[in-house]
Short mmCIF file of C-alpha atoms and ligand atoms in Angstrom, two decimals:
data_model
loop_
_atom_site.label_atom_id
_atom_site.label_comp_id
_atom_site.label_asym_id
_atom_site.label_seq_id
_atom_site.Cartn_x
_atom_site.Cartn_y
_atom_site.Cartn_z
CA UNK A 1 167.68 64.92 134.16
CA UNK A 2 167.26 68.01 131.67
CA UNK A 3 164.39 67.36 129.80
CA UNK A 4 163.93 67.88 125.64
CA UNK A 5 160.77 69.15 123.47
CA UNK A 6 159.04 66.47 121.38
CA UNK A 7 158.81 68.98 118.24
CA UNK A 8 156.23 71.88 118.61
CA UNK A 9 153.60 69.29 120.44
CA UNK A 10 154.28 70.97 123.66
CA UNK A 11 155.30 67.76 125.34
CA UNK A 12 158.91 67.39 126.74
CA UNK A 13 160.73 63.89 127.43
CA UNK A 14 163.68 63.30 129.74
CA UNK A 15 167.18 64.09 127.55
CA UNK A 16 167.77 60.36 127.67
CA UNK A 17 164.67 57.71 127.67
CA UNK A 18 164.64 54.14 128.13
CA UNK A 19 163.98 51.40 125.00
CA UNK A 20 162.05 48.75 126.15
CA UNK A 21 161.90 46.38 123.10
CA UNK A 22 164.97 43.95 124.53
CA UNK A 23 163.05 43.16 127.47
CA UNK A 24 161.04 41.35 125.71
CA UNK A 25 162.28 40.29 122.54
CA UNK A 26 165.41 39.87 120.03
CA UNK A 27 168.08 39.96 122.77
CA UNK A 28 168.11 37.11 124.38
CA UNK A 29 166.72 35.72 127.75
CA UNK A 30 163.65 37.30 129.14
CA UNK A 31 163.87 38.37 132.88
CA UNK A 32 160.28 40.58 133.53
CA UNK A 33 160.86 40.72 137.01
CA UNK A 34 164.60 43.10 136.31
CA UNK A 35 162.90 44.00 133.65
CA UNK A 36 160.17 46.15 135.63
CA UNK A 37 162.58 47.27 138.55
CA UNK A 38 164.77 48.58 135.60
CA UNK A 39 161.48 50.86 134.78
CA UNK A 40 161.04 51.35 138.22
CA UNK A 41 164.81 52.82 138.72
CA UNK A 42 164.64 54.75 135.17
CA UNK A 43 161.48 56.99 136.78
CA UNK A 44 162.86 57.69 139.71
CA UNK A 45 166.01 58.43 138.18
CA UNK A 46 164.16 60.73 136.22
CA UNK A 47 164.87 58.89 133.06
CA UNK A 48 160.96 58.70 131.94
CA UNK A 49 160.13 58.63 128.14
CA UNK A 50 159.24 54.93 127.42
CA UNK A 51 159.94 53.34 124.32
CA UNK A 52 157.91 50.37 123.73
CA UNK A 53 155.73 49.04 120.18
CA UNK A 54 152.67 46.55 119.02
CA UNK A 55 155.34 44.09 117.92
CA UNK A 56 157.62 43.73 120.19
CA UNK A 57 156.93 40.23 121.86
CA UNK A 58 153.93 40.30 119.78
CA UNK A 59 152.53 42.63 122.56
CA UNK A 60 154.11 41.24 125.39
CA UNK A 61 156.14 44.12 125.98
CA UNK A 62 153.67 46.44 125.33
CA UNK A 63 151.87 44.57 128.56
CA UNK A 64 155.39 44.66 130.43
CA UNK A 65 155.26 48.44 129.92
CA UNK A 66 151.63 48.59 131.53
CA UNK A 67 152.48 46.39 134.22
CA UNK A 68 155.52 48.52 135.21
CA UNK A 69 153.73 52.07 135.42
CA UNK A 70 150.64 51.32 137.13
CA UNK A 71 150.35 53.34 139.94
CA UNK A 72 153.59 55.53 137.82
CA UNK A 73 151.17 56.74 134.82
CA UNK A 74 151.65 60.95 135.76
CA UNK A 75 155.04 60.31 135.83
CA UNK A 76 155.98 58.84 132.20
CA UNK A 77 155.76 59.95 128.44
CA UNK A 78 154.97 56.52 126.61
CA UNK A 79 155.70 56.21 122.80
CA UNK A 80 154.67 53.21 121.41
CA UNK A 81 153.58 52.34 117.50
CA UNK A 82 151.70 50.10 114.72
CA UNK A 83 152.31 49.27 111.68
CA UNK A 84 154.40 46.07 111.43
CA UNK A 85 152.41 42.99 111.47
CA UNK A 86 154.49 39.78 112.76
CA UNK A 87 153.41 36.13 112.35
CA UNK A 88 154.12 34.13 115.76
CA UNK A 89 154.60 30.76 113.10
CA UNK A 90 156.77 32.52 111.27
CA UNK A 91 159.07 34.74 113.17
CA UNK A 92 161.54 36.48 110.70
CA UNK A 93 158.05 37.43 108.33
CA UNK A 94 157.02 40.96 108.41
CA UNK A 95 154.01 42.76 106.77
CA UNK A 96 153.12 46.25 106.62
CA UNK A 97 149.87 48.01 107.78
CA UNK A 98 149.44 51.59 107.49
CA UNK A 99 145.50 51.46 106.31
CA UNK A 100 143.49 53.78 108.52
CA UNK A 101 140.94 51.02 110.07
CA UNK A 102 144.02 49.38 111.10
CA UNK A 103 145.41 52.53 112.81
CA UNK A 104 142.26 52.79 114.83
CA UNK A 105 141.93 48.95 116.10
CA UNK A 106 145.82 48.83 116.27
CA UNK A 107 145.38 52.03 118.94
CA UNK A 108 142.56 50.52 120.60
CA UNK A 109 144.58 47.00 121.17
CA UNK A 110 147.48 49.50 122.58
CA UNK A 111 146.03 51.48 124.91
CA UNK A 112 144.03 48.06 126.46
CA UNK A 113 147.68 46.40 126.64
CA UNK A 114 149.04 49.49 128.59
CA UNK A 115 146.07 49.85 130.52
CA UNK A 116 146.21 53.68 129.92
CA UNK A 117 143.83 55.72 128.52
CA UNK A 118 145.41 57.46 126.24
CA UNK A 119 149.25 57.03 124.48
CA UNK A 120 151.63 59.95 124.82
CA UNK A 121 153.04 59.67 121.20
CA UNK A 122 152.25 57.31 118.73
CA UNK A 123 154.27 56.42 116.30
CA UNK A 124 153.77 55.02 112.69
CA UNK A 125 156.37 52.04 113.01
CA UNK A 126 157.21 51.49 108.74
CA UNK A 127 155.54 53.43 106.02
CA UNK A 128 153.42 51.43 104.37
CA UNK A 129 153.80 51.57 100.57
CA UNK A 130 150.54 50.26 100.00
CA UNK A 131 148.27 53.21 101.44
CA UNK A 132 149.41 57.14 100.96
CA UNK A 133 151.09 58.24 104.13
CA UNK A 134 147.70 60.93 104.19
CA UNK A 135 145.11 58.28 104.61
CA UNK A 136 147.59 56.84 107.65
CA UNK A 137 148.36 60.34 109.14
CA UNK A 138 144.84 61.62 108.50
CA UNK A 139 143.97 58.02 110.61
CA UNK A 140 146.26 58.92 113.42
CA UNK A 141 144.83 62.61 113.27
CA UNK A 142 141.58 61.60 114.59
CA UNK A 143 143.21 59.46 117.52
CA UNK A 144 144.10 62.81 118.54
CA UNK A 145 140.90 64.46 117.81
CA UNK A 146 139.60 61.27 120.14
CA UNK A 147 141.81 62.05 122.64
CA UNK A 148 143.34 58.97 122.57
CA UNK A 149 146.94 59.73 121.35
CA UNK A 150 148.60 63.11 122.42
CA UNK A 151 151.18 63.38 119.62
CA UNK A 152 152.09 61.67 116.25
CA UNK A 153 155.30 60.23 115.39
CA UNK A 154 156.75 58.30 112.31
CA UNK A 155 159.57 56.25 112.35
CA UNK A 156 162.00 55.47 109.82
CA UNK A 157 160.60 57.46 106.91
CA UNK A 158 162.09 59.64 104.00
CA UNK A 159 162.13 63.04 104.09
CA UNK A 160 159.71 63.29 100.96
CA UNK A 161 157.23 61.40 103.29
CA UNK A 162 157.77 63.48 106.17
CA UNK A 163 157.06 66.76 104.48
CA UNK A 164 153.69 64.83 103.13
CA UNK A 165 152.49 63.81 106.54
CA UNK A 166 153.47 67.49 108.18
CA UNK A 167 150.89 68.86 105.76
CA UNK A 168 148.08 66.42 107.33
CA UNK A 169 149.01 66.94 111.26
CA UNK A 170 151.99 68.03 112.60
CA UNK A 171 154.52 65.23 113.48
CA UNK A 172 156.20 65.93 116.78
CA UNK A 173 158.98 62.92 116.41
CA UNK A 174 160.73 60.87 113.72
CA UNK A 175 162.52 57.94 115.02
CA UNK A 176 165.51 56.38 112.96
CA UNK A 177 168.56 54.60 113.98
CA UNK A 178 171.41 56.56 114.81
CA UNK A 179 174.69 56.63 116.57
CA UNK A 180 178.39 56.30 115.96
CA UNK A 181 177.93 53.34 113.39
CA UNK A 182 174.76 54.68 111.95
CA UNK A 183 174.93 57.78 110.32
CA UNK A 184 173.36 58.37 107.36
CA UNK A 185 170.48 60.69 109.10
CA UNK A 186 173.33 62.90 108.86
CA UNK A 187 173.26 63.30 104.93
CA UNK A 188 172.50 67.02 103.55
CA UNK A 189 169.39 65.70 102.31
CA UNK A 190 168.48 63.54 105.17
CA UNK A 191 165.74 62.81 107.78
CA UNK A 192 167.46 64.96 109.96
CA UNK A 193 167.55 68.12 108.13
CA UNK A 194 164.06 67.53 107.46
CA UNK A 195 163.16 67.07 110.79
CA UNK A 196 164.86 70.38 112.02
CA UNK A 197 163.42 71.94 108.84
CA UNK A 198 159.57 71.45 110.49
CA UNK A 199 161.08 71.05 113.86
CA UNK A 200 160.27 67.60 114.32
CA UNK A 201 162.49 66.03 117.27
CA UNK A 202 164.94 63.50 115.81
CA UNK A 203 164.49 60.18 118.41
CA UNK A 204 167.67 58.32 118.14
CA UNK A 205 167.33 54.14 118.29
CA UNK A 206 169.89 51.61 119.30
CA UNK A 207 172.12 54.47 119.87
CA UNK A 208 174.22 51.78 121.28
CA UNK A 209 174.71 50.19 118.30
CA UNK A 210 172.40 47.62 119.19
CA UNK A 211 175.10 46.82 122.34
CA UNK A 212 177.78 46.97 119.37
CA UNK A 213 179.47 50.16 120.92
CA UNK A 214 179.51 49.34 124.47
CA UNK A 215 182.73 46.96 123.87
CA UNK A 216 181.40 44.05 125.56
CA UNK A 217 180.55 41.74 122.12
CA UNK A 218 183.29 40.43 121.80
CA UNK A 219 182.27 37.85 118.95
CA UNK A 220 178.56 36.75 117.69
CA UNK A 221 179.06 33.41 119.62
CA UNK A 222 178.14 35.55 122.54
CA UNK A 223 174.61 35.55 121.34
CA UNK A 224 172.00 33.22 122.05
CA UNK A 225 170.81 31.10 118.86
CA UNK A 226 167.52 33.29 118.27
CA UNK A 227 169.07 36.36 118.80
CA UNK A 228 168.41 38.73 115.78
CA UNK A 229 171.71 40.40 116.00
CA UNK A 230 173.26 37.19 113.96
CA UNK A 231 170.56 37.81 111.00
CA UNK A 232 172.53 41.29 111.14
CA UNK A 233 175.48 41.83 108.40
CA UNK A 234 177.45 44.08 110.96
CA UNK A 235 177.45 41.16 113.55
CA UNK A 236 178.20 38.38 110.98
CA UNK A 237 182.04 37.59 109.94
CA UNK A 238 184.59 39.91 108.28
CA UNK A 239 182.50 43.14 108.82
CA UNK A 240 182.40 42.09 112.79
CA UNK A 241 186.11 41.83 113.23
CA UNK A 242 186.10 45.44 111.44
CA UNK A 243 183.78 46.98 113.62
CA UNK A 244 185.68 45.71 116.20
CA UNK A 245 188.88 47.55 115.60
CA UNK A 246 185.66 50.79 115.14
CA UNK A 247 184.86 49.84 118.80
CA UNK A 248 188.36 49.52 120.22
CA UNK A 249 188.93 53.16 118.72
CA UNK A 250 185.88 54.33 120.45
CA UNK A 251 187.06 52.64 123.70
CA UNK A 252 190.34 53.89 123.88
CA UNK A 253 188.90 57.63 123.34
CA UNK A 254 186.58 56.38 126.68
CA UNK A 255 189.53 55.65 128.79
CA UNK A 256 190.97 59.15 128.37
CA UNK A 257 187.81 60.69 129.14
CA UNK A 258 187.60 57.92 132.42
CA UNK A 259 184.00 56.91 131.00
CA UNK A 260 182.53 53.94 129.51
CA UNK A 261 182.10 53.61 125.42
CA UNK A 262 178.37 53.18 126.28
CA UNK A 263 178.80 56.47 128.09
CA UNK A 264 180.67 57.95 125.39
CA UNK A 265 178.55 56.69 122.96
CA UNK A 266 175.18 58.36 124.46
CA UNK A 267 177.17 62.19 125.23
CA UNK A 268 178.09 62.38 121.51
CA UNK A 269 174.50 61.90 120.42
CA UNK A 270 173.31 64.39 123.29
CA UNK A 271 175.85 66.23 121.74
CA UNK A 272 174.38 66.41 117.92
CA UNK A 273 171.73 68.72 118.58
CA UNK A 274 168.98 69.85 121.68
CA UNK A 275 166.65 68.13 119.22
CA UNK A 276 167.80 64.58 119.55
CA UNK A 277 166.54 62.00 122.21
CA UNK A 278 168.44 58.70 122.19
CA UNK A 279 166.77 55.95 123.66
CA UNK A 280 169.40 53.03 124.75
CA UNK A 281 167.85 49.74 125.53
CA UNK A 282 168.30 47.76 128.26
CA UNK A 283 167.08 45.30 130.77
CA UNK A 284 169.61 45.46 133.68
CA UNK A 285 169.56 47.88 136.23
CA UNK A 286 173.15 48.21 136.26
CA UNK A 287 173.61 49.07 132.47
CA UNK A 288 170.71 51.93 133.13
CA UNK A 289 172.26 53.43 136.10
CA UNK A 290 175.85 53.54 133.53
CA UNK A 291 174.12 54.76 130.32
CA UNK A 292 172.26 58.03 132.53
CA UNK A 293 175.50 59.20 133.70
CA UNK A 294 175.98 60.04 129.97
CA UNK A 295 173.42 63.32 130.32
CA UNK A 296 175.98 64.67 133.05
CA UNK A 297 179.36 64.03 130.08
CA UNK A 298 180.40 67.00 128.41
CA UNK A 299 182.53 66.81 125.52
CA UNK A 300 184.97 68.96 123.76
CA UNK A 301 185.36 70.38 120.68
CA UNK A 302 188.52 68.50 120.30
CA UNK A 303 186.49 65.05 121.88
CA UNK A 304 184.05 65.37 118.80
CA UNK A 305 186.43 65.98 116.10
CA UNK A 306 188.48 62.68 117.47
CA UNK A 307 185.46 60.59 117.23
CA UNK A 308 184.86 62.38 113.85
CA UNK A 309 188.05 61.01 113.00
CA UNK A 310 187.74 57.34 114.09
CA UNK A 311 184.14 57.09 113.36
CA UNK A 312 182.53 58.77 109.67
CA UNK A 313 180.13 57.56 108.39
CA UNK A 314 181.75 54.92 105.67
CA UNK A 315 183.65 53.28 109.08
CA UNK A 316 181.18 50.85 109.49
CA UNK A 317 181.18 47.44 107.72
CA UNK A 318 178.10 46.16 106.82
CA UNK A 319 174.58 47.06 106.49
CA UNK A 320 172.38 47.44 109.74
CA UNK A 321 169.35 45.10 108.72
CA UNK A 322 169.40 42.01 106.36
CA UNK A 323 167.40 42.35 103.05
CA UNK A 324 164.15 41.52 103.98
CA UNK A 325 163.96 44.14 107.18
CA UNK A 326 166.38 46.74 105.05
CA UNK A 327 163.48 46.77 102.39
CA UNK A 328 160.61 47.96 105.06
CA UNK A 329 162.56 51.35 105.30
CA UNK A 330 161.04 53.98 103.23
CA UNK A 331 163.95 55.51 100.68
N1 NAP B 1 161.79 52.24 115.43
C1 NAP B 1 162.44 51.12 115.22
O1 NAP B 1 162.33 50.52 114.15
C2 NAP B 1 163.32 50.56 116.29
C3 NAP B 1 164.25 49.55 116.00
C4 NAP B 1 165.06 49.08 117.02
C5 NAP B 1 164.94 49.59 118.31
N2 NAP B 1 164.00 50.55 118.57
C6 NAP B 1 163.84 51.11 119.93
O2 NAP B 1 165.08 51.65 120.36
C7 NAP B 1 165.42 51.10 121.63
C8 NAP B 1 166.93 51.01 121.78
O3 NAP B 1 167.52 50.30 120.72
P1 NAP B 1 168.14 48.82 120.89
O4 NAP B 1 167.66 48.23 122.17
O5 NAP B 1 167.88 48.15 119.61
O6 NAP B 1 169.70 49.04 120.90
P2 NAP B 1 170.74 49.81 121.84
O7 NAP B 1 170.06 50.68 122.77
O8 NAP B 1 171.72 50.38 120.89
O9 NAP B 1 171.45 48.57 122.58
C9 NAP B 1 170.75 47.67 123.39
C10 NAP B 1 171.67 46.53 123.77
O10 NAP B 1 172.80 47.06 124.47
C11 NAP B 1 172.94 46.44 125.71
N3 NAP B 1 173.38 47.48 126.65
C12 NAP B 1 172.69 48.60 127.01
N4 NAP B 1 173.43 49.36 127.84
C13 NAP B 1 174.60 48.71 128.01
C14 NAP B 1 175.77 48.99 128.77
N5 NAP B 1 175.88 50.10 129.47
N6 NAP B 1 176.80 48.09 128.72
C15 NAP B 1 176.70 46.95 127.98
N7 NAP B 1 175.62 46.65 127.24
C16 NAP B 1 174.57 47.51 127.26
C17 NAP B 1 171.60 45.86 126.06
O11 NAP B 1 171.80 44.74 126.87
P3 NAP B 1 170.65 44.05 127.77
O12 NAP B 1 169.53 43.75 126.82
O13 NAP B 1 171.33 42.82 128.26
O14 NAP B 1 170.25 44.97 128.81
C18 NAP B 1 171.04 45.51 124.68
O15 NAP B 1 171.50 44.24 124.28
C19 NAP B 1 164.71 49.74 121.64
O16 NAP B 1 164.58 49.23 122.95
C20 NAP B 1 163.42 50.07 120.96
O17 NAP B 1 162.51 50.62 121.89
C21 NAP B 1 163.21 51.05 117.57
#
C-alpha cells in the first residue's frame, strides 16, 4: 500500500488506514474477537494507521487497540485523541475538555490503555470553547517535548483555529468528516484550504458515509435500537429515502466501473488530493479486505466529473449530527 505524509511531521501513514471506533461503539453488536483479527489482517495487508479515541467505548476501544498490536507496535502509526468527556449514565451527554491539566492526565490514561509508550499522533478531538486553543496546543506541545506524543492533530476545527494552533506547534493532521455526502471541507474558505495552506494532511472520517454509501442500508430499521445512526437527520425519514436515490446514483456509476460503491467511494477521496487519508471503519474482515482494493482504483477524468454530477455538495438531505453533537464543531 503507497503510503502518505502526515503534514511536515516526517511521519507517513498507509494511503488508506483503518477506523476503529465501530468496534466498539455506536454501530451495533460488539464482536472483539473479529474485531482484533480485522487489525491483525489490516497490518499485514499493509493497511496500518490506526484510528482509535478516549471516548470511544469509554476507553474500551482504546484497550481493543492495545490488545490487538502487542507484539505489532513497530509496525503501526496510532492516532488517538481527548477532549470529549462522555457520562456512562447518560450516554447521548457530551462535555468538552481542552484545559491543559486535562491534556496531560488524558495522555497519560491513553498511553496506559494502549500499553505503548508513546502515541504516534494525538489528536485534539473538539475545540473546546472554554480554554484558547494556545493553552490546549501549548499542553499538547510539551507531550511532545516529553516524548510522549510524536505529532499533534486537531479534529474538526475552523480554519481561524487552525492558523492559531500552527503558530504554537505545528499540526501535522486535521481530521473532519468527508466523503461523497459530506463536503463542505471543500468550501474556498474551508478546513481544507487551510490545511494545504500550512500543509497539514486532511484525515478524512466516515468516508463511507458512516456505511451510508456502501448501498447496503437499505432503511434505518436495519439498525439496532442504540445505534447512533437513528439520532442522525440523514438516516431518519424523508432525507433517508433521498439519500437513497444519492446512493443508487453512486451504485450504478460502481457497476460500470465493476467495483463496489464502498470501493468507489474510498478511490474518489484518494482521488482529492496526495494530502488526504480516509479512514473507513469497520469490524469485519471481509468489508476490510473490499474497502483496500480501493488504493489499487484509478479513476478518470470523466469518472470524477460523473460523480461531480450526481453528488455536489447540496445532494445530501439532512444534516450529519443532531443539534446537540452539531454544536461541538467549531464554526
Ligand atoms: N473525529 C471524529 O469526530 C470522528 C467521528 C466519527 C468517526 N471517526 C473515525 O473515523 C472512522 C471511520 O468513520 P465511521 O466508522 O464513522 O464511518 P465509515 O467509515 O464511513 O463507515 C463505517 C460503517 O460502514 C460499514 N462498512 C465499512 N466497510 C463496508 C463495506 N465495504 N460494505 C458495507 N459496509 C461497510 C461498517 O460496518 P461494520 O461496523 O459492520 O464493519 C460501519 O458500520 C471511525 O472508526 C473513527 O475512528 C472520527
Amino acid at each position: 500500500m503507497n503510503r502518505r505524509n502526515l503534514g511536515k511531521s516526517g511521519l507517513t501513514v498507509s494511503e488508506i488506514g483503518l477506523g476503529c471506533m465501530g468496534m466498539s461503539d455506536f454501530y451495533g453488536v460488539r464482536d472483539d474477537e473479529e474485531s482484533i483479527v480485522t487489525i491483525h489482517a489490516a497490518i499485514d495487508q499493509g493497511c496500518t494507521f490506526l484510528d482509535t479515541a478516549d471516548m470511544y467505548g469509554y476507553g474500551d476501544n482504546e484497550i481493543l487497540v492495545g490488545q490487538a498490536i502487542k507484539g505489532r507496535r513497530d509496525k503501526v502509526t496510532i492516532a488517538t485523541k481527548f477532549g470529549i468527556v462522555r457520562d456512562r449514565h447518560d450516554p447521548a451527554r457530551r462535555g468538552v475538555n481542552g484545559r491543559p491539566s486535562y491534556v496531560k492526565s488524558a495522555c497519560d490514561a491513553s498511553l496506559k490503555r494502549l500499553g505503548v509508550e508513546e502515541i504516534d499522533l494525538y489528536y485534539q478531538h473538539r475545540v473546546d470553547t472554554e480554554t484558547p486553543i494556545e493553552d490546549t496546543v501549548g499542553a499538547m506541545s510539551e507531550l511532545v517535548e516529553k516524548g510522549k506524543v510524536r505529532a499533534i492533530g486537531l479534529s474538526e476545527v475552523s480554519p481561524g483555529t487552525l492558523e492559531r494552533a500552527c503558530s504554537v506547534h505545528p499540526i501535522a493532521a486535521v481530521q473532519t468528516e468527508y466523503s461523497l455526502w459530506s463536503r463542505e471541507p471543500e468550501d474556498a474558505d474551508g478546513i481544507l484550504t487551510a490545511c494545504r495552506k500550512r500543509e497539514v494532511a486532511f484525515v478524512a472520517y466516515s468516508p463511507l458515509g458512516r456505511g451510508f454509501l456502501t448501498g447496503q442500508i437499505k432503511s434505518p430499521d436495519d439498525f439496532e435500537a442504540d445505534d447512533m445512526r437513528r439520532n442522525s437527520p440523514r438516516f431518519q425519514g424523508e432525507n433517508f429515502a433521498r439519500n437513497l436515490q444519492l446512493v443508487e446514483r453512486i451504485g450504478e456509476i460502481a457497476r460500470e466501473k465493476s467495483c463496489t460503491p464502498a470501493q468507489l467511494a474510498l478511490a474518489w477521496i484518494l482521488a482529492q488530493g496526495e494530502d488526504i487519508i480516509p479512514i473507513p471503519g469497520t469490524k469485519r474482515r471481509k468489508y476490510l479486505a473490499e474497502n483496500l482494493v480501493a488504493a489499487e482504483i484509478a479513476l478518470t477524468d470523466n469518472d470524477l466529473s460523473r460523480l461531480e454530477e450526481i453528488s455536489p455538495r447540496e445532494a445530501v438531505s439532512g444534516d450529519r449530527y443532531p443539534e446537540n453533537l452539531r454544536a461541538l464543531i467549531n464554526r
